[in-house]
Amino acid sequence: MAKRNQWATGIGFILATAGSAIGLGNLWKFPYLMGKNGGFWFLIIYLVFILVLGLPVMVTEMSLGRYTQKSPVSAYRSVGKKATVIGVLGVLVAFLILSYYSVIGGWILKYIESYAVTFQAVDFGSYIASPVEPIVWHFVFMALACLLCYKGAKSIEKASKFLMPLLFIFIVIIAVRSVTLPGAWQGLEFMFAPSADSFSFGSITAALGQVFYSLSLAMGITVTYGSYLNKKNSIPKDCAVVAGLDTGAAVLAGIAIFPAVFAFGLEPAQGPSLIFGTLPKVFESFAGGSIFAIIFFILMLFAAVTSGIALLETVVSYTIDDLHWSRRKSILIVGLAVFLLGIPSSLSFGVLGDITILNYSIFDFMGMLTDNILLPVGGLLMCIYIGWFWQPGKLIAEMEAEGMKFRLKKAWLWCIRTVTPALILVVTILGFIDVYQKIAGV
Ligand code: PFF
């Protein structure tokens, strides 16, 4: 077997993994889920889940990648024929997620255009309800992701070392502006002081799904990254740093948004429109705000594109490896299929708004299906398979390669065998009960 390329530096690896993890999940989805699910308690549960569920799963996937030196589906196949389904499930979820991820990417493109042409944001509500333009921008986003995926990601990796830290700086600036607005303290209270307003079982399910989504787990991507990781790197340490950066970015995005939401009297539980309605008001509140807005949305687009490429690559590499398609054919077919699948999600904000599946709009249904069902089920199957039907000791040996010590190995084993699968199971079932009660109106 040819030796796989490896990351040249430890920090390069961490930045690349963080670059794929940090995306719309942190900047757009985390604040809106938090707004919908009771603020403080959602945050606390999210943080606990990162520790007892996100990190153990991430460590498992990354060590599996380095141990097998293979791409996800082959990696799972090599630990057992039945485990192949876990890898294939991950590919399917990446495909589904990308379809609506790209719709949001299209919204960002529209904001950039709108600020560049008129120096202000577009009227968000009527824009996303229109039948044609959002689909055109969704197409442009997908075309961009396909093109960059085809060209290879070398220059993106280089750019990401500079642009991702810049994005952090911009979010910090927005957060500072946001918390200094009159009435901002209510937003900080919403995030950091206990109150249980809109909290339900569904909120716990949402936090669980978001941990998988935000850390890019159960989609094979961490297995792929692990397969390129140098044996000298400490897997648990690297995972902790990536999870820390990812969580930091999400919390920071919350601090940038909620004080402004309350200061401007907006609705924290409004859903996917939250940051698109709030940020323009923050930008209006300082001199040169529209120039700042253009740069910010370009940086956000960059974060979305890097994550979009990672999602696309997951599906593309599967079709190349298993269906023996050429790279060109694969990118064209997968890109087109993702684009077509995203159209109903986009239209569900307008002409298809009345269509519901289990009381969800098409867009919300796709999110629920991927985040609250398929990702947790993938994580659950992986923990059970690796923990009980395979030899997790092999992964411990992998983490302790080159004389490294994995101090938390007992805790890790305990998590992936018991705590993590039990939590996923209980939370997912509670989530189903919540959905059922909402549908039945009880
Ligand atoms: N973790 C990314 C986000 O939070 O936006 C989404 C994602 C990117 C998931 C890449 C999976 C992936 F392979």
CSV table of C-alpha atoms and ligand atoms in Angstrom, one decimal:
chain,number,residue,atom,x,y,z
A,1,MET,CA,0.0,0.0,0.0
A,2,ALA,CA,1.3,3.4,-0.9
A,3,LYS,CA,2.1,5.6,2.1
A,4,ARG,CA,-0.6,8.2,2.6
A,5,ASN,CA,0.3,11.8,2.5
A,6,GLN,CA,0.6,13.3,5.9
A,7,TRP,CA,0.0,16.8,7.3
A,8,ALA,CA,3.3,18.5,7.4
A,9,THR,CA,2.8,20.1,10.7
A,10,GLY,CA,0.6,19.4,13.8
A,11,ILE,CA,-0.8,22.9,13.7
A,12,GLY,CA,-1.7,22.5,10.0
A,13,PHE,CA,-3.7,19.4,10.8
A,14,ILE,CA,-5.6,21.2,13.6
A,15,LEU,CA,-6.3,24.2,11.4
A,16,ALA,CA,-7.5,22.1,8.5
A,17,THR,CA,-9.8,20.0,10.8
A,18,ALA,CA,-11.1,23.0,12.5
A,19,GLY,CA,-11.6,24.7,9.1
A,20,SER,CA,-13.9,21.9,8.0
A,21,ALA,CA,-15.7,21.8,11.4
A,22,ILE,CA,-16.3,25.5,11.7
A,23,GLY,CA,-18.9,26.6,9.2
A,24,LEU,CA,-22.6,27.5,9.0
A,25,GLY,CA,-23.2,25.1,11.9
A,26,ASN,CA,-21.4,27.5,14.3
A,27,LEU,CA,-22.3,30.8,12.8
A,28,TRP,CA,-25.9,30.3,11.6
A,29,LYS,CA,-27.3,27.1,13.1
A,30,PHE,CA,-26.0,27.2,16.7
A,31,PRO,CA,-27.4,30.7,17.5
A,32,TYR,CA,-30.8,29.9,15.9
A,33,LEU,CA,-31.1,26.5,17.7
A,34,MET,CA,-30.2,28.2,20.9
A,35,GLY,CA,-32.7,30.9,20.4
A,36,LYS,CA,-35.4,28.4,19.7
A,37,ASN,CA,-34.5,26.1,22.6
A,38,GLY,CA,-34.4,28.2,25.7
A,39,GLY,CA,-30.9,29.8,25.6
A,40,PHE,CA,-29.0,28.9,28.8
A,41,TRP,CA,-30.1,25.3,29.2
A,42,PHE,CA,-29.5,24.5,25.6
A,43,LEU,CA,-26.0,25.9,26.0
A,44,ILE,CA,-25.3,23.8,29.1
A,45,ILE,CA,-26.6,20.6,27.6
A,46,TYR,CA,-24.7,21.3,24.4
A,47,LEU,CA,-21.4,21.7,26.4
A,48,VAL,CA,-22.0,18.5,28.4
A,49,PHE,CA,-22.8,16.6,25.1
A,50,ILE,CA,-19.6,17.9,23.6
A,51,LEU,CA,-17.6,16.3,26.5
A,52,VAL,CA,-19.4,13.0,26.9
A,53,LEU,CA,-20.5,12.3,23.4
A,54,GLY,CA,-18.8,14.6,20.8
A,55,LEU,CA,-15.2,14.1,22.0
A,56,PRO,CA,-15.4,10.3,22.5
A,57,VAL,CA,-16.9,9.8,19.0
A,58,MET,CA,-14.4,12.2,17.5
A,59,VAL,CA,-11.5,10.4,19.1
A,60,THR,CA,-12.8,7.1,17.9
A,61,GLU,CA,-13.3,8.2,14.3
A,62,MET,CA,-9.9,9.9,14.1
A,63,SER,CA,-8.0,6.9,15.5
A,64,LEU,CA,-10.0,4.5,13.3
A,65,GLY,CA,-8.8,6.6,10.3
A,66,ARG,CA,-5.2,6.6,11.4
A,67,TYR,CA,-5.3,2.9,12.3
A,68,THR,CA,-6.8,1.7,9.0
A,69,GLN,CA,-5.2,4.4,6.8
A,70,LYS,CA,-8.3,4.3,4.6
A,71,SER,CA,-11.2,6.5,3.5
A,72,PRO,CA,-14.3,6.0,5.6
A,73,VAL,CA,-16.3,3.3,3.8
A,74,SER,CA,-13.2,1.2,3.3
A,75,ALA,CA,-12.1,1.9,6.9
A,76,TYR,CA,-15.4,0.6,8.2
A,77,ARG,CA,-15.4,-2.3,5.8
A,78,SER,CA,-12.0,-3.3,7.0
A,79,VAL,CA,-13.2,-3.6,10.6
A,80,GLY,CA,-16.1,-5.7,9.6
A,81,LYS,CA,-18.4,-6.3,6.7
A,82,LYS,CA,-21.5,-5.3,8.6
A,83,ALA,CA,-19.8,-2.0,9.7
A,84,THR,CA,-19.8,-0.9,6.0
A,85,VAL,CA,-23.3,0.4,6.5
A,86,ILE,CA,-22.0,3.0,9.0
A,87,GLY,CA,-19.7,4.4,6.4
A,88,VAL,CA,-22.4,4.4,3.7
A,89,LEU,CA,-24.9,6.1,6.1
A,90,GLY,CA,-22.4,8.8,6.7
A,91,VAL,CA,-22.1,9.4,2.9
A,92,LEU,CA,-25.9,9.6,2.6
A,93,VAL,CA,-26.1,12.2,5.4
A,94,ALA,CA,-23.4,14.3,3.9
A,95,PHE,CA,-25.3,14.3,0.7
A,96,LEU,CA,-28.6,15.3,2.3
A,97,ILE,CA,-26.9,18.0,4.5
A,98,LEU,CA,-25.1,19.6,1.6
A,99,SER,CA,-28.4,20.0,-0.2
A,100,TYR,CA,-29.7,22.6,2.3
A,101,TYR,CA,-26.3,23.8,3.3
A,102,SER,CA,-25.9,25.1,-0.2
A,103,VAL,CA,-29.3,27.0,0.0
A,104,ILE,CA,-27.9,28.9,3.0
A,105,GLY,CA,-24.6,29.4,1.2
A,106,GLY,CA,-26.8,31.0,-1.6
A,107,TRP,CA,-28.3,33.4,1.0
A,108,ILE,CA,-24.8,34.5,2.0
A,109,LEU,CA,-23.9,35.1,-1.7
A,110,LYS,CA,-27.0,37.3,-2.1
A,111,TYR,CA,-26.1,39.3,1.0
A,112,ILE,CA,-22.6,40.0,-0.4
A,113,GLU,CA,-24.2,41.1,-3.7
A,114,SER,CA,-26.8,43.2,-2.0
A,115,TYR,CA,-24.2,45.0,0.2
A,116,ALA,CA,-21.9,45.5,-2.7
A,117,VAL,CA,-24.6,47.0,-4.9
A,118,THR,CA,-26.9,48.9,-2.5
A,119,PHE,CA,-24.7,49.1,0.6
A,120,GLN,CA,-27.5,47.5,2.6
A,121,ALA,CA,-29.0,44.1,3.2
A,122,VAL,CA,-31.8,42.7,1.0
A,123,ASP,CA,-35.2,42.4,2.6
A,124,PHE,CA,-34.6,38.9,3.9
A,125,GLY,CA,-38.2,37.7,4.4
A,126,SER,CA,-39.4,38.6,0.9
A,127,TYR,CA,-36.1,37.5,-0.7
A,128,ILE,CA,-36.1,33.9,0.6
A,129,ALA,CA,-39.8,33.6,-0.3
A,130,SER,CA,-39.2,34.4,-3.9
A,131,PRO,CA,-39.2,31.4,-6.2
A,132,VAL,CA,-36.3,32.0,-8.6
A,133,GLU,CA,-33.4,34.1,-7.2
A,134,PRO,CA,-32.5,32.0,-4.1
A,135,ILE,CA,-32.3,29.0,-6.4
A,136,VAL,CA,-30.0,30.8,-8.7
A,137,TRP,CA,-27.7,31.7,-5.8
A,138,HIS,CA,-28.0,28.1,-4.5
A,139,PHE,CA,-26.8,27.0,-7.9
A,140,VAL,CA,-23.9,29.4,-7.8
A,141,PHE,CA,-22.8,28.2,-4.4
A,142,MET,CA,-22.9,24.5,-5.5
A,143,ALA,CA,-21.0,25.4,-8.7
A,144,LEU,CA,-18.3,27.1,-6.7
A,145,ALA,CA,-18.0,24.2,-4.3
A,146,CYS,CA,-17.8,21.8,-7.3
A,147,LEU,CA,-15.2,23.9,-9.1
A,148,LEU,CA,-13.0,24.2,-6.0
A,149,CYS,CA,-13.4,20.5,-5.2
A,150,TYR,CA,-12.4,19.6,-8.8
A,151,LYS,CA,-9.4,21.9,-8.7
A,152,GLY,CA,-8.1,20.5,-5.4
A,153,ALA,CA,-8.0,22.1,-2.1
A,154,LYS,CA,-4.3,23.2,-1.8
A,155,SER,CA,-4.8,26.9,-2.2
A,156,ILE,CA,-7.9,26.8,0.0
A,157,GLU,CA,-5.9,25.2,2.7
A,158,LYS,CA,-3.4,28.0,2.5
A,159,ALA,CA,-6.0,30.7,2.4
A,160,SER,CA,-7.8,29.1,5.4
A,161,LYS,CA,-4.8,29.7,7.6
A,162,PHE,CA,-5.3,33.4,7.2
A,163,LEU,CA,-9.0,33.8,6.6
A,164,MET,CA,-10.3,31.6,9.4
A,165,PRO,CA,-8.5,33.6,12.2
A,166,LEU,CA,-9.7,36.8,10.4
A,167,LEU,CA,-13.2,35.5,10.7
A,168,PHE,CA,-12.7,35.0,14.4
A,169,ILE,CA,-11.5,38.5,14.8
A,170,PHE,CA,-14.5,39.8,12.9
A,171,ILE,CA,-16.9,37.9,15.1
A,172,VAL,CA,-15.1,39.3,18.2
A,173,ILE,CA,-15.6,42.8,16.8
A,174,ILE,CA,-19.3,42.1,16.2
A,175,ALA,CA,-19.6,40.6,19.7
A,176,VAL,CA,-18.1,43.8,21.2
A,177,ARG,CA,-20.5,46.0,19.3
A,178,SER,CA,-23.4,43.8,20.1
A,179,VAL,CA,-22.8,43.7,23.9
A,180,THR,CA,-22.3,47.5,24.0
A,181,LEU,CA,-25.8,48.2,22.5
A,182,PRO,CA,-28.4,49.6,24.9
A,183,GLY,CA,-30.4,46.7,26.3
A,184,ALA,CA,-27.8,44.1,25.4
A,185,TRP,CA,-27.6,42.6,28.9
A,186,GLN,CA,-30.9,40.8,28.3
A,187,GLY,CA,-29.2,38.8,25.5
A,188,LEU,CA,-26.3,37.9,27.8
A,189,GLU,CA,-28.9,36.9,30.4
A,190,PHE,CA,-30.7,34.7,27.9
A,191,MET,CA,-27.4,32.9,27.2
A,192,PHE,CA,-25.8,32.7,30.6
A,193,ALA,CA,-28.6,32.9,33.3
A,194,PRO,CA,-30.9,30.0,33.9
A,195,SER,CA,-34.5,30.3,32.8
A,196,ALA,CA,-36.4,27.5,31.2
A,197,ASP,CA,-38.7,29.3,28.8
A,198,SER,CA,-39.0,27.3,25.6
A,199,PHE,CA,-37.1,24.3,26.9
A,200,SER,CA,-38.5,20.8,26.1
A,201,PHE,CA,-37.3,17.3,25.4
A,202,GLY,CA,-37.0,18.4,21.8
A,203,SER,CA,-34.3,20.9,22.9
A,204,ILE,CA,-32.1,18.1,24.2
A,205,THR,CA,-32.5,16.3,20.9
A,206,ALA,CA,-31.6,19.5,19.1
A,207,ALA,CA,-28.4,19.8,21.2
A,208,LEU,CA,-27.4,16.3,20.5
A,209,GLY,CA,-27.9,16.6,16.8
A,210,GLN,CA,-26.0,19.9,16.8
A,211,VAL,CA,-22.9,18.3,18.5
A,212,PHE,CA,-22.7,15.8,15.6
A,213,TYR,CA,-23.3,18.5,13.0
A,214,SER,CA,-21.0,21.0,14.3
A,215,LEU,CA,-18.0,18.7,14.9
A,216,SER,CA,-18.6,17.0,11.5
A,217,LEU,CA,-19.1,13.6,13.2
A,218,ALA,CA,-20.8,10.4,11.8
A,219,MET,CA,-20.1,11.6,8.2
A,220,GLY,CA,-16.7,9.9,7.8
A,221,ILE,CA,-14.9,13.2,7.5
A,222,THR,CA,-13.0,12.8,10.8
A,223,VAL,CA,-12.0,9.3,9.7
A,224,THR,CA,-10.6,10.7,6.5
A,225,TYR,CA,-8.6,13.4,8.3
A,226,GLY,CA,-7.3,10.8,10.8
A,227,SER,CA,-6.0,8.7,7.9
A,228,TYR,CA,-3.7,11.6,7.0
A,229,LEU,CA,-2.5,12.2,10.6
A,230,ASN,CA,1.1,11.7,11.6
A,231,LYS,CA,1.7,9.0,14.2
A,232,LYS,CA,3.5,11.5,16.3
A,233,ASN,CA,0.4,13.6,16.9
A,234,SER,CA,-1.6,12.9,20.1
A,235,ILE,CA,-5.2,12.1,18.8
A,236,PRO,CA,-7.0,13.0,22.1
A,237,LYS,CA,-5.2,16.3,22.4
A,238,ASP,CA,-5.8,17.3,18.8
A,239,CYS,CA,-9.5,16.4,19.1
A,240,ALA,CA,-9.8,18.4,22.3
A,241,VAL,CA,-8.3,21.5,20.6
A,242,VAL,CA,-10.5,21.2,17.5
A,243,ALA,CA,-13.6,20.7,19.7
A,244,GLY,CA,-12.6,23.6,21.8
A,245,LEU,CA,-12.1,25.9,18.8
A,246,ASP,CA,-15.4,24.8,17.3
A,247,THR,CA,-17.3,25.3,20.5
A,248,GLY,CA,-15.6,28.6,21.1
A,249,ALA,CA,-16.7,29.8,17.6
A,250,ALA,CA,-20.3,28.8,18.3
A,251,VAL,CA,-20.5,30.5,21.7
A,252,LEU,CA,-18.8,33.6,20.3
A,253,ALA,CA,-21.4,33.7,17.5
A,254,GLY,CA,-24.1,33.5,20.2
A,255,ILE,CA,-22.5,36.5,22.0
A,256,ALA,CA,-22.4,38.4,18.7
A,257,ILE,CA,-26.1,37.7,18.1
A,258,PHE,CA,-28.2,37.6,21.2
A,259,PRO,CA,-27.4,40.9,22.8
A,260,ALA,CA,-28.3,42.5,19.5
A,261,VAL,CA,-31.5,40.4,19.1
A,262,PHE,CA,-32.7,41.8,22.5
A,263,ALA,CA,-31.3,45.3,22.0
A,264,PHE,CA,-33.3,45.6,18.7
A,265,GLY,CA,-36.4,43.9,20.0
A,266,LEU,CA,-36.2,40.9,17.6
A,267,GLU,CA,-37.5,37.4,18.2
A,268,PRO,CA,-34.8,35.0,19.5
A,269,ALA,CA,-36.9,31.9,18.5
A,270,GLN,CA,-37.5,33.0,14.9
A,271,GLY,CA,-35.4,30.1,13.4
A,272,PRO,CA,-33.1,30.1,10.3
A,273,SER,CA,-33.6,33.8,9.6
A,274,LEU,CA,-32.0,34.8,13.0
A,275,ILE,CA,-28.6,35.9,12.0
A,276,PHE,CA,-29.7,37.2,8.6
A,277,GLY,CA,-32.2,39.5,10.3
A,278,THR,CA,-30.0,40.6,13.2
A,279,LEU,CA,-26.5,41.2,11.8
A,280,PRO,CA,-27.6,43.9,9.3
A,281,LYS,CA,-29.0,45.9,12.2
A,282,VAL,CA,-25.6,45.6,14.0
A,283,PHE,CA,-23.8,46.7,10.9
A,284,GLU,CA,-26.1,49.7,10.5
A,285,SER,CA,-25.2,50.8,14.0
A,286,PHE,CA,-21.6,51.8,13.2
A,287,ALA,CA,-19.8,53.9,10.7
A,288,GLY,CA,-18.6,52.0,7.7
A,289,GLY,CA,-20.9,49.1,8.7
A,290,SER,CA,-21.7,48.2,5.1
A,291,ILE,CA,-18.1,47.7,4.1
A,292,PHE,CA,-17.5,45.7,7.3
A,293,ALA,CA,-20.6,43.7,6.3
A,294,ILE,CA,-19.3,42.8,2.8
A,295,ILE,CA,-16.0,41.6,4.3
A,296,PHE,CA,-17.8,39.7,7.1
A,297,PHE,CA,-20.1,37.9,4.7
A,298,ILE,CA,-17.2,37.0,2.4
A,299,LEU,CA,-15.4,35.4,5.3
A,300,MET,CA,-18.6,33.6,6.3
A,301,LEU,CA,-18.9,32.4,2.7
A,302,PHE,CA,-15.4,31.1,2.9
A,303,ALA,CA,-16.2,29.2,6.0
A,304,ALA,CA,-19.3,27.8,4.4
A,305,VAL,CA,-17.4,26.9,1.2
A,306,THR,CA,-14.7,25.0,3.0
A,307,SER,CA,-17.2,23.0,4.9
A,308,GLY,CA,-19.3,22.5,1.7
A,309,ILE,CA,-16.2,21.1,-0.1
A,310,ALA,CA,-15.6,18.7,2.8
A,311,LEU,CA,-19.2,17.5,2.5
A,312,LEU,CA,-19.0,17.1,-1.2
A,313,GLU,CA,-15.6,15.4,-1.1
A,314,THR,CA,-17.1,12.8,1.3
A,315,VAL,CA,-19.7,11.8,-1.3
A,316,VAL,CA,-17.4,12.2,-4.3
A,317,SER,CA,-14.7,10.0,-2.9
A,318,TYR,CA,-17.2,7.3,-2.2
A,319,THR,CA,-18.5,7.2,-5.8
A,320,ILE,CA,-14.9,7.2,-7.0
A,321,ASP,CA,-13.8,4.4,-4.7
A,322,ASP,CA,-16.9,2.2,-4.8
A,323,LEU,CA,-18.7,3.0,-8.1
A,324,HIS,CA,-15.4,3.6,-10.0
A,325,TRP,CA,-16.6,6.9,-11.5
A,326,SER,CA,-14.0,9.3,-12.7
A,327,ARG,CA,-13.6,12.4,-10.5
A,328,ARG,CA,-15.0,14.7,-13.1
A,329,LYS,CA,-18.1,12.6,-13.7
A,330,SER,CA,-18.6,12.2,-9.9
A,331,ILE,CA,-18.4,15.9,-9.1
A,332,LEU,CA,-20.8,16.7,-12.0
A,333,ILE,CA,-23.4,14.1,-11.1
A,334,VAL,CA,-23.2,14.6,-7.3
A,335,GLY,CA,-23.2,18.4,-7.6
A,336,LEU,CA,-26.2,18.3,-9.9
A,337,ALA,CA,-28.1,15.9,-7.6
A,338,VAL,CA,-27.4,18.0,-4.6
A,339,PHE,CA,-28.5,21.1,-6.4
A,340,LEU,CA,-31.8,19.5,-7.4
A,341,LEU,CA,-32.5,18.1,-4.0
A,342,GLY,CA,-31.9,21.5,-2.4
A,343,ILE,CA,-34.6,23.2,-4.6
A,344,PRO,CA,-37.6,22.0,-2.5
A,345,SER,CA,-35.9,23.2,0.7
A,346,SER,CA,-35.4,26.6,-0.8
A,347,LEU,CA,-39.0,26.8,-2.1
A,348,SER,CA,-40.3,25.8,1.3
A,349,PHE,CA,-39.7,29.4,2.5
A,350,GLY,CA,-42.1,30.5,-0.2
A,351,VAL,CA,-44.3,28.7,-2.7
A,352,LEU,CA,-44.0,25.3,-1.0
A,353,GLY,CA,-44.5,26.8,2.4
A,354,ASP,CA,-47.8,25.0,3.0
A,355,ILE,CA,-46.3,21.6,2.4
A,356,THR,CA,-45.5,19.9,5.7
A,357,ILE,CA,-44.0,16.5,6.5
A,358,LEU,CA,-44.8,15.4,10.1
A,359,ASN,CA,-45.6,19.1,10.8
A,360,TYR,CA,-42.2,20.3,9.6
A,361,SER,CA,-41.6,22.5,6.6
A,362,ILE,CA,-39.5,20.7,3.9
A,363,PHE,CA,-36.4,22.6,5.0
A,364,ASP,CA,-37.0,21.8,8.7
A,365,PHE,CA,-37.8,18.2,7.9
A,366,MET,CA,-34.4,17.8,6.1
A,367,GLY,CA,-32.7,19.2,9.1
A,368,MET,CA,-34.6,17.0,11.5
A,369,LEU,CA,-33.9,13.9,9.4
A,370,THR,CA,-30.2,14.5,9.2
A,371,ASP,CA,-29.4,16.0,12.6
A,372,ASN,CA,-31.9,14.3,14.9
A,373,ILE,CA,-32.1,10.9,13.3
A,374,LEU,CA,-29.4,9.9,10.8
A,375,LEU,CA,-26.4,11.4,12.5
A,376,PRO,CA,-27.2,10.1,16.0
A,377,VAL,CA,-28.1,6.7,14.6
A,378,GLY,CA,-24.7,6.6,12.7
A,379,GLY,CA,-22.9,7.6,16.0
A,380,LEU,CA,-24.8,5.0,17.9
A,381,LEU,CA,-24.0,2.2,15.5
A,382,MET,CA,-20.4,3.2,15.4
A,383,CYS,CA,-20.0,3.2,19.2
A,384,ILE,CA,-21.7,-0.2,19.6
A,385,TYR,CA,-19.8,-1.8,16.7
A,386,ILE,CA,-16.4,-0.6,17.8
A,387,GLY,CA,-17.0,-0.9,21.5
A,388,TRP,CA,-18.7,-4.3,21.6
A,389,PHE,CA,-18.2,-6.2,18.3
A,390,TRP,CA,-14.6,-5.2,17.5
A,391,GLN,CA,-11.5,-4.6,19.5
A,392,PRO,CA,-11.4,-1.1,20.9
A,393,GLY,CA,-8.0,-2.0,22.3
A,394,LYS,CA,-6.6,-1.6,18.8
A,395,LEU,CA,-7.6,2.0,18.8
A,396,ILE,CA,-6.1,2.5,22.3
A,397,ALA,CA,-2.8,1.0,21.0
A,398,GLU,CA,-3.1,3.4,18.0
A,399,MET,CA,-3.5,6.4,20.3
A,400,GLU,CA,-0.6,5.2,22.4
A,401,ALA,CA,1.7,4.7,19.4
A,402,GLU,CA,5.2,6.1,19.6
A,403,GLY,CA,5.3,6.0,23.4
A,404,MET,CA,2.3,8.4,23.7
A,405,LYS,CA,0.1,8.1,26.8
A,406,PHE,CA,-3.7,8.2,26.6
A,407,ARG,CA,-4.6,8.9,30.2
A,408,LEU,CA,-8.3,8.9,29.7
A,409,LYS,CA,-8.5,5.5,28.0
A,410,LYS,CA,-10.8,4.0,30.6
A,411,ALA,CA,-13.1,7.0,30.5
A,412,TRP,CA,-13.1,6.8,26.7
A,413,LEU,CA,-13.9,3.1,26.6
A,414,TRP,CA,-16.6,3.6,29.2
A,415,CYS,CA,-18.1,6.4,27.1
A,416,ILE,CA,-18.1,4.6,23.7
A,417,ARG,CA,-19.4,1.3,25.2
A,418,THR,CA,-22.0,2.6,27.6
A,419,VAL,CA,-22.5,6.3,28.3
A,420,THR,CA,-22.5,7.6,24.7
A,421,PRO,CA,-24.8,5.0,23.1
A,422,ALA,CA,-27.2,5.0,26.0
A,423,LEU,CA,-27.4,8.8,25.9
A,424,ILE,CA,-28.0,8.8,22.1
A,425,LEU,CA,-30.7,6.2,22.4
A,426,VAL,CA,-32.5,7.9,25.3
A,427,VAL,CA,-32.3,11.3,23.8
A,428,THR,CA,-33.4,10.2,20.3
A,429,ILE,CA,-36.4,8.3,21.8
A,430,LEU,CA,-37.4,11.3,23.9
A,431,GLY,CA,-37.1,13.4,20.7
A,432,PHE,CA,-39.5,11.1,18.9
A,433,ILE,CA,-42.0,11.3,21.8
A,434,ASP,CA,-41.7,15.1,21.6
A,435,VAL,CA,-42.4,15.1,17.8
A,436,TYR,CA,-45.3,12.7,18.3
A,437,GLN,CA,-46.9,14.9,21.0
A,438,LYS,CA,-46.6,18.0,18.8
A,439,ILE,CA,-48.2,16.2,15.9
A,440,ALA,CA,-51.0,14.7,18.1
A,441,GLY,CA,-51.4,18.1,19.8
A,442,VAL,CA,-51.1,16.6,23.3
B,1,PFF,N1,-19.4,21.1,10.8
B,1,PFF,C1,-19.8,21.9,9.7
B,1,PFF,C2,-20.5,23.1,10.2
B,1,PFF,O1,-20.7,23.2,11.5
B,1,PFF,O2,-20.9,23.9,9.5
B,1,PFF,C3,-20.7,21.1,8.8
B,1,PFF,C4,-19.9,20.0,8.1
B,1,PFF,C5,-18.9,20.2,7.3
B,1,PFF,C6,-20.3,18.7,8.4
B,1,PFF,C7,-18.1,19.2,6.7
B,1,PFF,C8,-19.6,17.6,7.8
B,1,PFF,C9,-18.5,17.9,7.0
B,1,PFF,F1,-17.9,16.9,6.5
